[in-house]
PDB file of C-alpha atoms in Angstrom:
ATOM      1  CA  UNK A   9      43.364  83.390  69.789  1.00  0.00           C
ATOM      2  CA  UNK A  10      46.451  82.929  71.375  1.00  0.00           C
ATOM      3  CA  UNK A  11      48.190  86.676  71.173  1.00  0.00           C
ATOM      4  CA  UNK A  12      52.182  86.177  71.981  1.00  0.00           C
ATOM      5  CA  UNK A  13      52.690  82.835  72.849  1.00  0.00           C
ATOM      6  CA  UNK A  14      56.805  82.098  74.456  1.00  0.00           C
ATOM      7  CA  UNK A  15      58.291  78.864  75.246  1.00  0.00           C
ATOM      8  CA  UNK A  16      60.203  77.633  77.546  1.00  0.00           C
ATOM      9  CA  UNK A  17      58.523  79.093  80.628  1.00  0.00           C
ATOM     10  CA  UNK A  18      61.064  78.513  82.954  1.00  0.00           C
ATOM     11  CA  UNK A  19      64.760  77.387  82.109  1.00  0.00           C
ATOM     12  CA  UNK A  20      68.070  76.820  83.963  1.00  0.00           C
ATOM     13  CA  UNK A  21      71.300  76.321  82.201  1.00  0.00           C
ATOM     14  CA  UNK A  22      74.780  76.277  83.474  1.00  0.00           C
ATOM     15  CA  UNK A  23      77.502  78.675  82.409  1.00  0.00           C
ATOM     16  CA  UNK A  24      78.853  78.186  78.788  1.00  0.00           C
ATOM     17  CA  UNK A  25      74.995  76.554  77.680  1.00  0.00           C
ATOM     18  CA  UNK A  26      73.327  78.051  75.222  1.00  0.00           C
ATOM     19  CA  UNK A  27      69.920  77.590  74.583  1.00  0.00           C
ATOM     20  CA  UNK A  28      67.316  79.539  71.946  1.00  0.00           C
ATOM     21  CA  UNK A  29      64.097  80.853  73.140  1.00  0.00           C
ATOM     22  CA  UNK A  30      61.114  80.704  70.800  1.00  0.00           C
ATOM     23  CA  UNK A  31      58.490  83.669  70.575  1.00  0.00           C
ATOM     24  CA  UNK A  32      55.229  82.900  68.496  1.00  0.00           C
ATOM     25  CA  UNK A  33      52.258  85.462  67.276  1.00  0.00           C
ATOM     26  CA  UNK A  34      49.606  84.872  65.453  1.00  0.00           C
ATOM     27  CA  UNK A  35      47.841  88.178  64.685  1.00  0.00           C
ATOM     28  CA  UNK A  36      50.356  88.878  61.931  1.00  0.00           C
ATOM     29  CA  UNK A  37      51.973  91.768  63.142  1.00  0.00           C
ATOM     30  CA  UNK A  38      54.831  93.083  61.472  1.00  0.00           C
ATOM     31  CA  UNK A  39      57.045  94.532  64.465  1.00  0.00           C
ATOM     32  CA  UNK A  40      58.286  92.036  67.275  1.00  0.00           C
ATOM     33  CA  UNK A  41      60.661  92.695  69.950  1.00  0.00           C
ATOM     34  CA  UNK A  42      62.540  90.956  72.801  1.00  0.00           C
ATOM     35  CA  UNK A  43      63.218  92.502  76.397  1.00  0.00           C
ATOM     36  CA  UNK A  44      64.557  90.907  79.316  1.00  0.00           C
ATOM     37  CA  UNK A  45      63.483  92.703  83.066  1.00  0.00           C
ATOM     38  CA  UNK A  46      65.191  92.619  86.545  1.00  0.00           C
ATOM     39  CA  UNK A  47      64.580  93.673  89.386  1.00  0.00           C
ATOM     40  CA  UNK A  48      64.088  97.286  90.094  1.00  0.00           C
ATOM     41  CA  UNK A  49      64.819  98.104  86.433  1.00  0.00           C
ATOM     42  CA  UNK A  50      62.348  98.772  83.543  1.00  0.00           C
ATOM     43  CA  UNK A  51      62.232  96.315  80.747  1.00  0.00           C
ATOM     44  CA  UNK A  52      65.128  97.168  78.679  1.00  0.00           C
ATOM     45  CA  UNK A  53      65.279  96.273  74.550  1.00  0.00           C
ATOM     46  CA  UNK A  54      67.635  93.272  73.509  1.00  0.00           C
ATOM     47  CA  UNK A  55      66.798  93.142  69.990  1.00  0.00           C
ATOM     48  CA  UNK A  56      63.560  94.178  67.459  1.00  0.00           C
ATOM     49  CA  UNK A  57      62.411  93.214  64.137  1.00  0.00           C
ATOM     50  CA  UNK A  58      60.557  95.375  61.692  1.00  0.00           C
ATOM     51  CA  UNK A  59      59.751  92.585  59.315  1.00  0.00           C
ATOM     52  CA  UNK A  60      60.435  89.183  58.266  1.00  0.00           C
ATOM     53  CA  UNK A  61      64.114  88.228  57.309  1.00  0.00           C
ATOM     54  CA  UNK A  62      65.097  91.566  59.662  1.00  0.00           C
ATOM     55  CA  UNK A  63      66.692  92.060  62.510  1.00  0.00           C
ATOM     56  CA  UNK A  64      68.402  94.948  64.303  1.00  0.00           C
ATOM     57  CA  UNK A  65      69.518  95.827  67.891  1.00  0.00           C
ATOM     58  CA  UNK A  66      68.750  97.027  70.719  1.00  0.00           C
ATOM     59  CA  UNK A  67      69.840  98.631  74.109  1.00  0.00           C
ATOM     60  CA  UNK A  68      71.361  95.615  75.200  1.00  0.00           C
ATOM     61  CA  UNK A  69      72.135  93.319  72.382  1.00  0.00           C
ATOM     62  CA  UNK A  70      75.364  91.603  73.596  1.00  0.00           C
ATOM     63  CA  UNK A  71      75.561  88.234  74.506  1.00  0.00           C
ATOM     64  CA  UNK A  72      72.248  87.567  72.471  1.00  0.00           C
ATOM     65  CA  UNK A  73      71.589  86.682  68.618  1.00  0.00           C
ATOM     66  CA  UNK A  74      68.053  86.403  67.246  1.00  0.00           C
ATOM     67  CA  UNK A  75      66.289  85.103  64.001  1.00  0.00           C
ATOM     68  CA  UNK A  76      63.244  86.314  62.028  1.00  0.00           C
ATOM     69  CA  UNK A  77      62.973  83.782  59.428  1.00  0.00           C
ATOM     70  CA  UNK A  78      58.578  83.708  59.485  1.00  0.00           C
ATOM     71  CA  UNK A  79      56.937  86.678  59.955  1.00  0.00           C
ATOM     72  CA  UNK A  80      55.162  84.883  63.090  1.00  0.00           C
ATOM     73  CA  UNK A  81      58.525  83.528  64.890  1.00  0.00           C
ATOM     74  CA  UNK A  82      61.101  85.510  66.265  1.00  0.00           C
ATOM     75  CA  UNK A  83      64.009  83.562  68.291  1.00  0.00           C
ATOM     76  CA  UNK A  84      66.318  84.710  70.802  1.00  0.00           C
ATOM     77  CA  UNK A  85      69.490  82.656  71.132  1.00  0.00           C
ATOM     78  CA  UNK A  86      72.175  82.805  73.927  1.00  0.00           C
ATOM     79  CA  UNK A  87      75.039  81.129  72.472  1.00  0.00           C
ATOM     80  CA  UNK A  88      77.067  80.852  75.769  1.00  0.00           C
ATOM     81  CA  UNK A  89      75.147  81.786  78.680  1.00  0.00           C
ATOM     82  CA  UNK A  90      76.382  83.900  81.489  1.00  0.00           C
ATOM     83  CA  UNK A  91      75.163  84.217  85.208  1.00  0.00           C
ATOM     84  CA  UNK A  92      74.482  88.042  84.313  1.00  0.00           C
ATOM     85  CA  UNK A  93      71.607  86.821  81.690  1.00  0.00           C
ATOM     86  CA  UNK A  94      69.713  85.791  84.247  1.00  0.00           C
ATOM     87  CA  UNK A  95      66.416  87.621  83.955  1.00  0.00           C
ATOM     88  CA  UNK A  96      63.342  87.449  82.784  1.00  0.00           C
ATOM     89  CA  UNK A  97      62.746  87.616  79.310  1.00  0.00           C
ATOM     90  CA  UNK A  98      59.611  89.369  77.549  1.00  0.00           C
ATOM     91  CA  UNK A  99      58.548  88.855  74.022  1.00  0.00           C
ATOM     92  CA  UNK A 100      56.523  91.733  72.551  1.00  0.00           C
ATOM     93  CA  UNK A 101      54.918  92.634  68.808  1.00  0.00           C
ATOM     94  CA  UNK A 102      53.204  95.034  67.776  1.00  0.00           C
ATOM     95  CA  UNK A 103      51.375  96.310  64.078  1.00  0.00           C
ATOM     96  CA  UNK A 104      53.197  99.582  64.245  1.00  0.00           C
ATOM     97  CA  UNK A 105      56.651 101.046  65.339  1.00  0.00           C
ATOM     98  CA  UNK A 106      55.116 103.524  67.569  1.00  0.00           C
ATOM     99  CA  UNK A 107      54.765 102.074  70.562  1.00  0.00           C
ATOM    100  CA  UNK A 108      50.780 101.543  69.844  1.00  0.00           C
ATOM    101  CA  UNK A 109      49.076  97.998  69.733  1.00  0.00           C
ATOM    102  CA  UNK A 110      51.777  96.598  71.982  1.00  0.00           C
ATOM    103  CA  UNK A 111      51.084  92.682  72.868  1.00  0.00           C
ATOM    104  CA  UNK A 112      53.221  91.166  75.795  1.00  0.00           C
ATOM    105  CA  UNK A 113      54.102  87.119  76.046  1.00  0.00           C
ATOM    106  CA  UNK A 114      53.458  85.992  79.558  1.00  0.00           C
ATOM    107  CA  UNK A 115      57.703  85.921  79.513  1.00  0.00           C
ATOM    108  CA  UNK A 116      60.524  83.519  80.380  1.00  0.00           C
ATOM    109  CA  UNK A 117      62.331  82.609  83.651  1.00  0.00           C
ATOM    110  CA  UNK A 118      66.272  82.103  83.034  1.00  0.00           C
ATOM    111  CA  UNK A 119      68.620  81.322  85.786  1.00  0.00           C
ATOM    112  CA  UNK A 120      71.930  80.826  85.150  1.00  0.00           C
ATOM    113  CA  UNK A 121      74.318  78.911  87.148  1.00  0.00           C
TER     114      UNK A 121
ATOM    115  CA  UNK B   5      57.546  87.505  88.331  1.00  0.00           C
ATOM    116  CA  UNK B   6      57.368  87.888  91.741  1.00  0.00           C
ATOM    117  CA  UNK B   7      61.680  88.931  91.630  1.00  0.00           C
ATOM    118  CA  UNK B   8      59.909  91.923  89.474  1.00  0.00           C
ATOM    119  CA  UNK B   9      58.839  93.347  92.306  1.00  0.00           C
ATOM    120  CA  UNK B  10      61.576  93.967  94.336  1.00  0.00           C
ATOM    121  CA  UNK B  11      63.633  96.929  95.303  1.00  0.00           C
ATOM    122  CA  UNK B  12      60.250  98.606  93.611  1.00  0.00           C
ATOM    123  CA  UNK B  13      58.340 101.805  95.530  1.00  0.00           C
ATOM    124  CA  UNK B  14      54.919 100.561  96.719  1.00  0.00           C
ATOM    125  CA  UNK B  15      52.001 102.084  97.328  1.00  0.00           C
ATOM    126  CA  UNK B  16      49.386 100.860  99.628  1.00  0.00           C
ATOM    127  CA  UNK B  17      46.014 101.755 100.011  1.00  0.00           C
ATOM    128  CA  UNK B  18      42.398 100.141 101.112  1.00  0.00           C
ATOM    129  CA  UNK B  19      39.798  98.510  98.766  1.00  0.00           C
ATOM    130  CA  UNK B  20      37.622 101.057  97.366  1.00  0.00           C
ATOM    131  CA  UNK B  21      40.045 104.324  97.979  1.00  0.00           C
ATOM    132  CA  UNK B  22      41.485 106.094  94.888  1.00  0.00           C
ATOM    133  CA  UNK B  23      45.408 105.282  94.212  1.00  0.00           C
ATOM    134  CA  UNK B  24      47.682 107.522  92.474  1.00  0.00           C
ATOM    135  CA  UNK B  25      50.673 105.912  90.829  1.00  0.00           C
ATOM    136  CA  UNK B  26      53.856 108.744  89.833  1.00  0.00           C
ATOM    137  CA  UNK B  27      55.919 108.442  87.299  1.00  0.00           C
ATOM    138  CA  UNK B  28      58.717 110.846  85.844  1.00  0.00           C
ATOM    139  CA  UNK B  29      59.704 110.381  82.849  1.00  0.00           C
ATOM    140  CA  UNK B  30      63.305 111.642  80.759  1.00  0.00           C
ATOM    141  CA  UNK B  31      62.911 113.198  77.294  1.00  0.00           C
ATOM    142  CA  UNK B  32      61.331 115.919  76.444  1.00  0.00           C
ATOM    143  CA  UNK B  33      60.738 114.957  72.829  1.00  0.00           C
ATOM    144  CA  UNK B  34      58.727 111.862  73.931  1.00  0.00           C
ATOM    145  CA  UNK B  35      55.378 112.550  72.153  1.00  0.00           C
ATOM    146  CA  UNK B  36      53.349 109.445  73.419  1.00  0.00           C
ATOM    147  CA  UNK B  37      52.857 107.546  76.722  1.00  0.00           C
ATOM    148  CA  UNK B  38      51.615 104.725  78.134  1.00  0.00           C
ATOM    149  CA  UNK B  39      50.541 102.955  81.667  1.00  0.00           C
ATOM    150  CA  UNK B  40      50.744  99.273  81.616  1.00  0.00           C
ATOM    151  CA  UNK B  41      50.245  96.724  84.462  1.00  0.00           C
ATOM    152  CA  UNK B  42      51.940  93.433  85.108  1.00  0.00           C
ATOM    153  CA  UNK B  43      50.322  91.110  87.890  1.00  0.00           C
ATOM    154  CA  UNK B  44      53.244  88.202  89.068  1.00  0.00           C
ATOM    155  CA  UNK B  45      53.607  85.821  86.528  1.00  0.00           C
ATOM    156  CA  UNK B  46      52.211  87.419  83.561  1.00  0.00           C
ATOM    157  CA  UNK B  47      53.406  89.863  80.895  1.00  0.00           C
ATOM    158  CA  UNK B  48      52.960  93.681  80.797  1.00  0.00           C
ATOM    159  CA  UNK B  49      49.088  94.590  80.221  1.00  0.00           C
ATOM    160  CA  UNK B  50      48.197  97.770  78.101  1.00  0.00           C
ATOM    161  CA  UNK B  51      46.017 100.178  80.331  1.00  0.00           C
ATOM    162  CA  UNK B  52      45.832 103.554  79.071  1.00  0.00           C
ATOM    163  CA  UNK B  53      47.612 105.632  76.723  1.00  0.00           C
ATOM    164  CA  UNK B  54      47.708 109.859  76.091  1.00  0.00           C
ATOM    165  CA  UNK B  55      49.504 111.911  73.829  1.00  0.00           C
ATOM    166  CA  UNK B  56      51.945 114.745  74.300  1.00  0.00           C
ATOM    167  CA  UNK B  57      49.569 117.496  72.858  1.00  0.00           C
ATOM    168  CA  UNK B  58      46.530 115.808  75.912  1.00  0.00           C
ATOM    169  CA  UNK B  59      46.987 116.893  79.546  1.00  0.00           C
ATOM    170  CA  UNK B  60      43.992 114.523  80.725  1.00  0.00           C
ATOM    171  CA  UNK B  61      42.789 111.189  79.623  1.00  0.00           C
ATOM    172  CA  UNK B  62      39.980 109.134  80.888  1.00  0.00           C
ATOM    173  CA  UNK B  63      39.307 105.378  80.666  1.00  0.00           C
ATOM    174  CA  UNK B  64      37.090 102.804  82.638  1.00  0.00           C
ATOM    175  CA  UNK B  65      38.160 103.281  86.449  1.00  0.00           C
ATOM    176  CA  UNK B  66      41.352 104.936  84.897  1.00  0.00           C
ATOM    177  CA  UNK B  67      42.832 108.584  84.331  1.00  0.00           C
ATOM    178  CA  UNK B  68      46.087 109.348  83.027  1.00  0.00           C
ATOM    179  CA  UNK B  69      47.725 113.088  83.569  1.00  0.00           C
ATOM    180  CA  UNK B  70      50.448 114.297  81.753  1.00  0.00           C
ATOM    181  CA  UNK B  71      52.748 117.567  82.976  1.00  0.00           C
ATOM    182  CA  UNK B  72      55.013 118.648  80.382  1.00  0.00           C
ATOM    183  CA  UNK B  73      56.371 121.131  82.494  1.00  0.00           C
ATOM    184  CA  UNK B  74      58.134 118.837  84.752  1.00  0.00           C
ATOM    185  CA  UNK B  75      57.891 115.797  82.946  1.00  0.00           C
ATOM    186  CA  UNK B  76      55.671 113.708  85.075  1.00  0.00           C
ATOM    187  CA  UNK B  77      52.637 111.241  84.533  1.00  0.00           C
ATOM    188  CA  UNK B  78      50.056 109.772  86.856  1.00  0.00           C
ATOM    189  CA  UNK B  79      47.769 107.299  86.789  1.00  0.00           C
ATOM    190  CA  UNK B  80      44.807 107.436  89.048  1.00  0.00           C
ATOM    191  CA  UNK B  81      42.577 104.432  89.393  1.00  0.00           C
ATOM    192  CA  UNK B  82      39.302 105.417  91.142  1.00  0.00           C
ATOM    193  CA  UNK B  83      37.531 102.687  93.433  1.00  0.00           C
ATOM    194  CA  UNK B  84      40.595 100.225  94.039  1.00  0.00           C
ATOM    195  CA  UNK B  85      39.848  96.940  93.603  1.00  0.00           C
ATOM    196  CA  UNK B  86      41.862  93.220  95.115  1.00  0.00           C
ATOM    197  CA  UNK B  87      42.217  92.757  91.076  1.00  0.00           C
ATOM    198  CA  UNK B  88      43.978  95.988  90.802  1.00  0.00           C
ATOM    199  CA  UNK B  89      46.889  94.721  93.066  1.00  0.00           C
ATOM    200  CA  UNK B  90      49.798  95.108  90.377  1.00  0.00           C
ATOM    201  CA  UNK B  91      53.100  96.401  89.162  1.00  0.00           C
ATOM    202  CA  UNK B  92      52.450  99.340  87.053  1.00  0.00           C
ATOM    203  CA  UNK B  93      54.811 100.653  85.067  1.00  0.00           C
ATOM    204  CA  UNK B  94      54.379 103.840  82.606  1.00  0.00           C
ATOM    205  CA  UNK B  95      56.781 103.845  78.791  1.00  0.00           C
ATOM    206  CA  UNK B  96      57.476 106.937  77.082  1.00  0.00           C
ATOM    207  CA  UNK B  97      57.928 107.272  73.224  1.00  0.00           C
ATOM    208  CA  UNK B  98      60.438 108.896  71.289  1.00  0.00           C
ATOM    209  CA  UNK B  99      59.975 109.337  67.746  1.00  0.00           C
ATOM    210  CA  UNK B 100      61.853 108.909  64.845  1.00  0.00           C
ATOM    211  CA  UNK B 101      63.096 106.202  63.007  1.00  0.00           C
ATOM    212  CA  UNK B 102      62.183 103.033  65.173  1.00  0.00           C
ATOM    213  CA  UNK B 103      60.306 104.475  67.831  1.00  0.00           C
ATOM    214  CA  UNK B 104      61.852 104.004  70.912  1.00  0.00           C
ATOM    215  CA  UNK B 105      60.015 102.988  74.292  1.00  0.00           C
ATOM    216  CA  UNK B 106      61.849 103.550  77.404  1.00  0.00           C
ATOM    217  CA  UNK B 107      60.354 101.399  80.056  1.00  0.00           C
ATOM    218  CA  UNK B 108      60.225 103.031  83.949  1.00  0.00           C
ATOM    219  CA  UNK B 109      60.968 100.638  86.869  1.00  0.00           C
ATOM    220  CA  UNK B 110      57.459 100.434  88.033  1.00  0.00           C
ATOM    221  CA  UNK B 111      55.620 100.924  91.382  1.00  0.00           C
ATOM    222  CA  UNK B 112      54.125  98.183  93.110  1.00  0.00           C
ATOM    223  CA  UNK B 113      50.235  98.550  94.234  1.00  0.00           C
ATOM    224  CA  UNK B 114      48.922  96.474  97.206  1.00  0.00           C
ATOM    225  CA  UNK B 115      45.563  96.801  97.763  1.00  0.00           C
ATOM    226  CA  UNK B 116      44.354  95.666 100.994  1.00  0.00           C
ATOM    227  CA  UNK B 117      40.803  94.382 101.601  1.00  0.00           C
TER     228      UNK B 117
END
């Protein structure tokens, strides 16, 4: 029972890369989300997904696109990465939109140079 | 991560003492809350949750305390443990439509044997 499994753990690119990051659940929740967290700030939304084939955005969508074409996937893409997207990035679902039954991936480490 | 933790408040206290983590939160309207911890390296952990319409809730080791009036939440964990040595960070809810959760920085606890 693997929850909210993410891959890569750990990634650098180089200005102008773009690379997709790849978020899998397996208790087939409908709701999945991706946040990214620096320091001394709380995690902040990128983009969410009510369902699969949906998509919508968050507090800080630009920069970032993202795919929901299973119900268990949801993929974050950076299409030209920037040294400001350096963060780490959190993949979350959940069974309901209200905040309950919230499931955390152990996250992503991006650096960009 | 470890970067997580930086430029955070912490709070240090003794095995076996109670801690108090503070945590102020911004809307009114929120009508849910919640305490997670993240240890380095790992993904946000649910710990406890309460309602707007609770003052008080209990768990194992844990109590949450909500004060509408000035818009503050604490988390006390009783008997402090090496284990408990964390980032906790507390989420409010806002209803309506996709409900919202707005993430606080976090405080770091180091708990020292």
């Amino acid at each position: 029972n693997a929850g909210v499994t993410q891959t890569p753990k750990f990634r650098v690119l180089k200005t102008g890369q773009s690379m997709t990051l790849l978020c899998a659940q397996d208790m087939n929740h409908e709701y999945m989300y991706w946040y990214r967290q620096d320091p001394g700030m709380g995690l902040r939304l990128i983009h969410y997904s009510v369902g699969e084939g949906t998509t919508a955005k968050g507090e800080v969508p630009d920069g970032y696109n993202v795919s929901r074409l299973k119900k268990q996937n949801f993929l974050l893409g950076l299409e030209s990465a920037a040294p400001s997207q350096t963060s780490v990035y959190f993949c979350a679902s959940s069974y309901s939109a209200g905040g309950y039954g919230y499931t955390f991936g152990s996250g992503t480490r991006l650096t960009v140079v | 991560g470890e970067s997580v933790g930086l430029h955070l408040p912490t709070l240090s206290v003794q095995e076996g003492d109670n801690s108090i983590i503070n945590c102020a939160y911004s809307n009114s309207a929120s009508d849910y809350f919640i305490w997670y911890k993240q240890e380095s390296g790992k993904g946000p952990q649910f710990i406890i949750d309460i309602r707007s319409n609770m003052d008080k809730r209990q768990g194992q080791r844990v109590t949450v305390l909500l004060n509408k009036t000035v818009k503050h939440l604490s988390l006390q964990i009783a008997a402090t443990q090496p284990g408990d040595s964390a980032v906790y960070f507390c989420a409010e809810v806002l209803s309506g439509g996709y409900n919202k959760l707005i993430f606080g920085a976090g405080t770091r606890l180091a708990v020292h044997p």
